[in-house]
Coordinates of C-alpha atoms and ligand atoms in Angstrom, one line a residue:
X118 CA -67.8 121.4 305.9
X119 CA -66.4 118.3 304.9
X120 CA -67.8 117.9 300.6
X121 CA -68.1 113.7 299.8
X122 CA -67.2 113.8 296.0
X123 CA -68.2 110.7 294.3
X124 CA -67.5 109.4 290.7
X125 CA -69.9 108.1 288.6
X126 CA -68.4 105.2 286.5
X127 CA -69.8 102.0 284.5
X128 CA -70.8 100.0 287.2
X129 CA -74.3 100.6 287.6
X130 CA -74.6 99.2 290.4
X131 CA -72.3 101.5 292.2
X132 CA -73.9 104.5 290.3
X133 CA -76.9 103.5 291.8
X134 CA -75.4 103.0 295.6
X135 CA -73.7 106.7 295.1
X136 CA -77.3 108.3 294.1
X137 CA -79.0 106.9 296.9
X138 CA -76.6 108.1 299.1
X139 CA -77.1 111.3 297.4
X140 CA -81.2 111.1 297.1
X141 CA -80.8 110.7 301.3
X142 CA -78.8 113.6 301.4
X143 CA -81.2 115.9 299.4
X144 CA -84.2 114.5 301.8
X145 CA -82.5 115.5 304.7
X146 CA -81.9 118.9 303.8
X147 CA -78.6 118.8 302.1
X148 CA -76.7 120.3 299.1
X149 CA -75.6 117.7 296.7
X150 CA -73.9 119.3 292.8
X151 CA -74.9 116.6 290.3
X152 CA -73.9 116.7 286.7
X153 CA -76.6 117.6 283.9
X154 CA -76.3 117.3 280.3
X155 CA -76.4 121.5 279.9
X156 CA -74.6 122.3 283.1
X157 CA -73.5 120.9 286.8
X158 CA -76.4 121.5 289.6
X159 CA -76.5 122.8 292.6
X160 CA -79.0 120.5 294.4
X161 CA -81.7 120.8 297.6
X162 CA -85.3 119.6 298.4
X163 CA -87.5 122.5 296.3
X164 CA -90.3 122.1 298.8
X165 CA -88.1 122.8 302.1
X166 CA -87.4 126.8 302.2
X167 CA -84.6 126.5 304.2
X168 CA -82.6 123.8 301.9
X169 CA -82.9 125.7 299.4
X170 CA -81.7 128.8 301.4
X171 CA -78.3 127.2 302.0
X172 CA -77.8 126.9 298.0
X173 CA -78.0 131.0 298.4
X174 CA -75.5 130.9 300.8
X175 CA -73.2 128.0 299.4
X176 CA -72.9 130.3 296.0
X177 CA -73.1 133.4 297.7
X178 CA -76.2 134.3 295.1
X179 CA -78.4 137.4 295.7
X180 CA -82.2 135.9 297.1
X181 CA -83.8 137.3 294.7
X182 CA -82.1 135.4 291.9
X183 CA -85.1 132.3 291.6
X184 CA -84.3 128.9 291.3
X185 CA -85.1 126.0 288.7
X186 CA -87.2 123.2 290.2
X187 CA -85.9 119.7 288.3
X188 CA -88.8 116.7 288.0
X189 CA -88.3 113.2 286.9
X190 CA -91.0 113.4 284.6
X191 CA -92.5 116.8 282.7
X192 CA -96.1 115.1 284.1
X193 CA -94.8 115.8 287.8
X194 CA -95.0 119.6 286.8
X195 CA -98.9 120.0 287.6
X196 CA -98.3 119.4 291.3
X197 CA -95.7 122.1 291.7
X198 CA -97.2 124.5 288.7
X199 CA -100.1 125.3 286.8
X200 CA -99.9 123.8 284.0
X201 CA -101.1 124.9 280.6
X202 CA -101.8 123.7 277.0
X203 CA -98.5 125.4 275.7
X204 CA -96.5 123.5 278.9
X205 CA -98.0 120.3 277.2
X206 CA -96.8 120.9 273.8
X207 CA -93.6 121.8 274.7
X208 CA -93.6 119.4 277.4
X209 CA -94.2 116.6 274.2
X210 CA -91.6 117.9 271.8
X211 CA -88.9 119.1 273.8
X212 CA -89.0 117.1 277.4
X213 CA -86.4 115.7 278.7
X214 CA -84.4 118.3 277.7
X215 CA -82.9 121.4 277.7
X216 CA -85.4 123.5 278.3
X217 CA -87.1 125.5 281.9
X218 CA -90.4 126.7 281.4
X219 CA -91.9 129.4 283.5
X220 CA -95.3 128.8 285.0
X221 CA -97.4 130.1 287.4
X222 CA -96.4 128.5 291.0
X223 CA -98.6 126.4 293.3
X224 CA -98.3 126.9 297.1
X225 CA -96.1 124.0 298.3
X226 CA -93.3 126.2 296.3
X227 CA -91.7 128.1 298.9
X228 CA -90.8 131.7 298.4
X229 CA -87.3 131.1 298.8
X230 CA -86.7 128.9 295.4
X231 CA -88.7 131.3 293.7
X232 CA -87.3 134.7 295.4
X233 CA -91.0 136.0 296.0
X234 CA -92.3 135.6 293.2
X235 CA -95.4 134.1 291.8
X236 CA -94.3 131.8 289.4
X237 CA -91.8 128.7 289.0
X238 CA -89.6 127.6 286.3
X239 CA -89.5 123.7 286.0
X240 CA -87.4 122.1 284.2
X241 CA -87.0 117.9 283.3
X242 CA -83.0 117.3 283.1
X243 CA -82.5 114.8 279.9
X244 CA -79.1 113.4 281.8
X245 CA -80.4 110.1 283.2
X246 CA -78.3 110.1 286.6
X247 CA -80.0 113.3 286.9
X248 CA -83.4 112.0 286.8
X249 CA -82.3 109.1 289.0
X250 CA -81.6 111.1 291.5
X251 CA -84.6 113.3 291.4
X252 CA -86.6 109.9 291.3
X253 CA -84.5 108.7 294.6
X254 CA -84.8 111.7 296.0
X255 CA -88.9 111.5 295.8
X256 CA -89.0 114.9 296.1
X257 CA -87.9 118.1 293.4
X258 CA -84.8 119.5 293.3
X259 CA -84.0 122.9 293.1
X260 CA -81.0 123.8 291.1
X261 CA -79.0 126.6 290.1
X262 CA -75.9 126.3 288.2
X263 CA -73.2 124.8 290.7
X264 CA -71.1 127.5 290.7
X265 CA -70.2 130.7 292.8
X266 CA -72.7 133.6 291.8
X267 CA -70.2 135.8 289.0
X268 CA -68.5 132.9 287.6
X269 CA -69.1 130.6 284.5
X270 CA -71.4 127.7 284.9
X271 CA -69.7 124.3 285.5
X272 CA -69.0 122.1 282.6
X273 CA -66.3 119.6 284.6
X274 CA -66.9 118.1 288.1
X275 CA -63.3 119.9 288.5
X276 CA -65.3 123.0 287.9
X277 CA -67.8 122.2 290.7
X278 CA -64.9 121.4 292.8
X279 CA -62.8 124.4 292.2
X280 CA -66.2 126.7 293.3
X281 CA -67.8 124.5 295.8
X282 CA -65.6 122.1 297.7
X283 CA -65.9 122.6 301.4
X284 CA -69.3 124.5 301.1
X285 CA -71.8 121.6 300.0
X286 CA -72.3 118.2 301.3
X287 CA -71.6 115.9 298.1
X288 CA -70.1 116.5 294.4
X289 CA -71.2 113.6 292.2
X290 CA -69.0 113.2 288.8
X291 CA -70.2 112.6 285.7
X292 CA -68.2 113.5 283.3
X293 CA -68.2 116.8 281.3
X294 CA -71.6 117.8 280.1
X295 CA -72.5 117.4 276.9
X296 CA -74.7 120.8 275.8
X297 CA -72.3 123.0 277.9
X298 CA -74.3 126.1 278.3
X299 CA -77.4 126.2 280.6
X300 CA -81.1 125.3 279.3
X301 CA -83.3 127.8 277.3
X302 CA -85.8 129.5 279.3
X303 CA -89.6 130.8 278.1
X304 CA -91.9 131.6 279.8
X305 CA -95.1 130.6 279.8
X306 CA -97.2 132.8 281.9
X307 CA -97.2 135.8 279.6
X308 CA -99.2 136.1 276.1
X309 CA -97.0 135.9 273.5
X310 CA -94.6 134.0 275.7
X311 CA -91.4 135.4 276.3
X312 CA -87.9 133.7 275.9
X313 CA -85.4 134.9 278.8
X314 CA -82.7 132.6 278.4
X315 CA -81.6 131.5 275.0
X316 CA -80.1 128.0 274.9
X317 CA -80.1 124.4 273.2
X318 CA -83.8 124.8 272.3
X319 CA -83.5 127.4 269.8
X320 CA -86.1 130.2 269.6
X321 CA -86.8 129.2 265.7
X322 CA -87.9 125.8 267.6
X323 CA -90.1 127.1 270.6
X324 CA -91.7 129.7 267.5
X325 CA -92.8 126.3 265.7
X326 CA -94.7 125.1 268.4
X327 CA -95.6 128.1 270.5
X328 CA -96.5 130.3 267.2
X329 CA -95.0 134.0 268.2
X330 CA -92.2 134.0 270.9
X331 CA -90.7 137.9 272.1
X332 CA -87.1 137.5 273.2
X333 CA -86.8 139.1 276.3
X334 CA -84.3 142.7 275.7
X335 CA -82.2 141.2 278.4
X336 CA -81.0 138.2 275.9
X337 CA -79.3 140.8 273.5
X338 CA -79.2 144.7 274.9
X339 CA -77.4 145.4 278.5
X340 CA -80.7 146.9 280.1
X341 CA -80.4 150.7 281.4
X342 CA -80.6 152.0 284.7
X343 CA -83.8 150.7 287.1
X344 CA -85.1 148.5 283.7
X345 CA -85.9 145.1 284.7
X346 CA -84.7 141.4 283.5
X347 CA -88.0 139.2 283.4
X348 CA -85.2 136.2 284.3
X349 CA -83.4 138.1 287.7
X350 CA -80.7 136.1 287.0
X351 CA -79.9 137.9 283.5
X352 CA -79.5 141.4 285.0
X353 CA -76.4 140.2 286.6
X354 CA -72.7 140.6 285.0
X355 CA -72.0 136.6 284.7
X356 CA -69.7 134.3 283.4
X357 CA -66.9 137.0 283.6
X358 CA -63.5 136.3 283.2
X359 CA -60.8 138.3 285.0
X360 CA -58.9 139.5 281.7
X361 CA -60.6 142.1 279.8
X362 CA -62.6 140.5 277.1
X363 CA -63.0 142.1 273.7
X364 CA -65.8 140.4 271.0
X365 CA -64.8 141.6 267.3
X366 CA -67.9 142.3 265.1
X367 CA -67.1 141.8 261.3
X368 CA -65.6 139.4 258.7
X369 CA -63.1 136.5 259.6
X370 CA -60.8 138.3 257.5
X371 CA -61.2 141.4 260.1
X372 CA -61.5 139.2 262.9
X373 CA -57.6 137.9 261.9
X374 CA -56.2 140.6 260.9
X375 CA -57.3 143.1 264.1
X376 CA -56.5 140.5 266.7
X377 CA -53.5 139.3 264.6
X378 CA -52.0 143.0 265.1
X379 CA -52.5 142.4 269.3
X380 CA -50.4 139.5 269.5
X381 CA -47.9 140.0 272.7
X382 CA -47.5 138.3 276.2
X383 CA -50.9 138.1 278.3
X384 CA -53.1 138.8 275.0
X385 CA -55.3 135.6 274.3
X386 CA -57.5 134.7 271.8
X387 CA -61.0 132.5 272.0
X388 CA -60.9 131.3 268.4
X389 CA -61.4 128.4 265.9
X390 CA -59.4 125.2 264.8
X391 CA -58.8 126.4 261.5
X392 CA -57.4 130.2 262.6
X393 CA -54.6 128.4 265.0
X394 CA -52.0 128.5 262.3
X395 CA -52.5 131.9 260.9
X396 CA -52.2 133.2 264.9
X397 CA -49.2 131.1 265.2
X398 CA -47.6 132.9 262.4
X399 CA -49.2 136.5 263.5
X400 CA -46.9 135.9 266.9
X401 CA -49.3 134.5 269.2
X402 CA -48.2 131.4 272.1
X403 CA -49.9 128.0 271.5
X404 CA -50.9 128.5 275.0
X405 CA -52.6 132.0 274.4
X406 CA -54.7 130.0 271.7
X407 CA -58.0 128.8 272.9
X408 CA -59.8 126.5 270.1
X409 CA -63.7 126.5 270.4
X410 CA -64.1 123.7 267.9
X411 CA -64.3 123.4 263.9
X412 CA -65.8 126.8 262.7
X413 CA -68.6 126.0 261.8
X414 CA -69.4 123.4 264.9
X415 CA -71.9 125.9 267.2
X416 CA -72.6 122.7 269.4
X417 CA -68.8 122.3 270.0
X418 CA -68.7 126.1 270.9
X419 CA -71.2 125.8 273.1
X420 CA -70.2 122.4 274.7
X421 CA -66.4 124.1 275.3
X422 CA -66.8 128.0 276.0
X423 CA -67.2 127.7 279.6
X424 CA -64.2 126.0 280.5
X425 CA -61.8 128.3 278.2
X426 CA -63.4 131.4 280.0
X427 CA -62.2 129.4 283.2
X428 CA -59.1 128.6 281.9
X429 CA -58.2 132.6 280.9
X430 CA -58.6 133.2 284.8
X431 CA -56.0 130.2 285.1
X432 CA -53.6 131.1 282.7
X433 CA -53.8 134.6 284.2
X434 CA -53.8 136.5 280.7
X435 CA -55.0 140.3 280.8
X436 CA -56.9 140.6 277.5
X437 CA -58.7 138.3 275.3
X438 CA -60.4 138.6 272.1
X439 CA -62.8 136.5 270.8
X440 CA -65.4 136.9 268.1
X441 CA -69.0 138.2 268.3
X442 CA -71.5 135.0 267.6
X443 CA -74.4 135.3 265.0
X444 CA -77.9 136.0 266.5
X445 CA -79.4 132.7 265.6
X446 CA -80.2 129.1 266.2
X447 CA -77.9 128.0 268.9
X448 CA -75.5 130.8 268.4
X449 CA -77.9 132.7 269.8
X450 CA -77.0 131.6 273.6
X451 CA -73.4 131.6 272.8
X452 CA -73.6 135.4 271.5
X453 CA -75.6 135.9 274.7
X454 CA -73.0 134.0 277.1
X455 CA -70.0 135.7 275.5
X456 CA -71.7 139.5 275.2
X457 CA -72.5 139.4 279.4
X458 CA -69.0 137.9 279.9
X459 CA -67.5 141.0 278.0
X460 CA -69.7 143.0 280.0
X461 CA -70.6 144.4 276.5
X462 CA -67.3 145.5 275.2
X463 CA -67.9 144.9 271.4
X464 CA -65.3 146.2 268.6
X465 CA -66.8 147.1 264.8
X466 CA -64.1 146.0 262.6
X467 CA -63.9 146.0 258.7
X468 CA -60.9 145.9 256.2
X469 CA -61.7 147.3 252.8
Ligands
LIG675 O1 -79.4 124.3 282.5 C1 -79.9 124.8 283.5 O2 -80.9 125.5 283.5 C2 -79.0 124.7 284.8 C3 -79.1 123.2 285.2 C4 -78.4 123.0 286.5 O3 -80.4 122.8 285.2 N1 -79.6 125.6 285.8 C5 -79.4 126.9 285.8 O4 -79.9 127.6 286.9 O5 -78.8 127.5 284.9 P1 -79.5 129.1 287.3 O6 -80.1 129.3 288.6 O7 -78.1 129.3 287.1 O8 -80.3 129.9 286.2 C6 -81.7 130.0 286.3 C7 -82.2 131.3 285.7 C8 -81.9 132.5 286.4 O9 -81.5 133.5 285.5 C9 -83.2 132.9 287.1 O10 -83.3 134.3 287.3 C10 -84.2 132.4 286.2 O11 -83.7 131.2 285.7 N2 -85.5 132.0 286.8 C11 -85.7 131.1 287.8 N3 -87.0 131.1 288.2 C12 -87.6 132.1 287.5 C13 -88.9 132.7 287.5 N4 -89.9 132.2 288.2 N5 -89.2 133.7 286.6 C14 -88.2 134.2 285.8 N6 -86.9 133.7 285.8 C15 -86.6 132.7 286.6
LIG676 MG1 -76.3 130.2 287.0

């Protein structure tokens, strides 16, 4: 298949031209990968079953792996899902925004964006070619991450490219995304409600509104044989890199001195600004050093870790270390991203 890639740029005008063309493409059963401001979509028309069926194919993602439906407006959300007085709060305080919300689905929801089941997570993308193009499009759009099932979500158009090119009908560019990691997910349909995706939206927030939130045990703990994700998506290995990746649990002192003992050819580090120089001088390669961001920055981390766990595969290294995040606020989704990607390979470490 031939992919149209098409960059977005200041002209408005033109923007607007390249969305329509994309909005047509969408109506008439098409994949079109559009950015977001958490993470680049994979787009098709969430009330045609077999659009949607082709994003499973495109990313070669298991069917019963449910998809996000993305509305214009949060008050477009009643005629997909029923909608409840949580939605509305959340709706007011956090929408448009990073944040899906499970509800229970209406009928016009085919079973293959929701892979059978009875509910629907919607979800009203703050990025405002985003929203254009749902509003073009007159229809939802249902959206995975735009990349191939395993790998990290795209934060770069080059990303989308890299996965997708020759498998989807259009690629619009925006730009790199500015949240990085993909939207917090609760869901609404259980009492407390339960968060399955930490992300932007930070569970301390939803708690404020929603008053108790459980965090789903797939957000922290690798579940045991035959237990189940509430998210389907969460139950698989993502986001892994082909090195093996190794998160350090303890002090930055620690941190430095274990990973400062590794350094050698093929050995990278996921790290911090400020801990550049002292890796320089422990023996490591500028180019074995990946920077997240200042330290203490957890919206830089989270806007850049995709595309370093992308560029380990590039730069072909064989082991990576990288610290364990704290369990709160954003960090939270960044301790989750960076746990599955290590496949849960965590090292206790403590100097005296
Ligand atoms: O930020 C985002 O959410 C991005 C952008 C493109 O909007 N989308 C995204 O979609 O991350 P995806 O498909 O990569 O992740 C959606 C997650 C999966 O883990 C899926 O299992 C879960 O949402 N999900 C979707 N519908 C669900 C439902 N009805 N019940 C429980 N989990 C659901
Ligand atoms: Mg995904």
């Amino acid at each position: 298949m031939n992919t149209e890639i098409a960059v977005l740029t200041e002209n408005d005008r033109e923007n607007d031209r390249i969305l329509a063309r994309a909005a047509e493409i969408i109506r008439s059963g098409g994949l079109v990968a559009f950015p977001t401001e958490t993470v680049y979509g994979l787009g098709a028309n969430a009330l045609d079953g077999d659009a949607a069926a082709k994003i499973y194919a495109a990313k070669g993602r298991p069917s019963d792996n449910p998809l996000i439906i993305h509305l214009a407006d949060p008050s477009d959300a009643a005629g997909y899902a029923c909608v409840n007085e949580a939605y509305e709060r959340l709706a007011e305080a956090f929408m448009p925004g990073a944040l899906t919300v499970i509800l229970k689905k209406r009928s016009n929801i085919p079973n293959t964006v929701t892979g059978g089941l009875d509910s629907v997570a919607v979800r009203v993308p703050e990025n405002r070619y985003a929203r254009r193009l749902i509003e073009l499009a007159g229809v939802p759009i249902a959206a995975p991450s735009a990349n191939l099932s395993g790998r990290p979500s795209p934060t770069k158009a080059r990303h989308v490219i890299d996965d997708l090119d020759g498998r989807v009908d259009m690629i619009i560019d925006g730009g790199n995304t500015t949240v990085g990691l993909e939207s917090t997910i609760v869901k609404l349909d259980t009492d407390p409600p339960t968060l399955l995706r930490p992300g932007k939206i930070t569970l301390e927030q939803l708690a404020a509104i929603l008053g108790e939130v459980v965090i789903d045990k797939a957000v922290i703990e690798k579940l045991c044989e035959g237990e189940r994700a509430l998210a389907p998506g969460m139950k698989y290995r993502h986001y892994a890199p082909k090195a093996e990746l190794t998160l350090i649990d303890g002090s930055d002192k620690s941190f430095l001195k274990y990973v400062g003992d590794k350094a050698g050819t093929g050995t990278a580090v996921i790290t911090y600004d400020e801990y550049i120089d002292m890796l320089l001088c422990a023996g490591y390669d500028r180019d074995n050093l990946l920077s997240l961001g200042p330290a203490d920055d957890i919206e830089a981390h989270a806007a850049a870790l995709f595309n370093l766990l992308r560029a380990c595969d590039e730069r072909g290294f064989e082991r990576v270390y990288a610290r364990l995040p704290e369990r709160c606020g954003v960090s939270l989704a960044l301790y989750n991203r960076i746990i599955k990607a290590a496949g849960y390979n965590v090292i206790r470490v403590d100097c005296e």
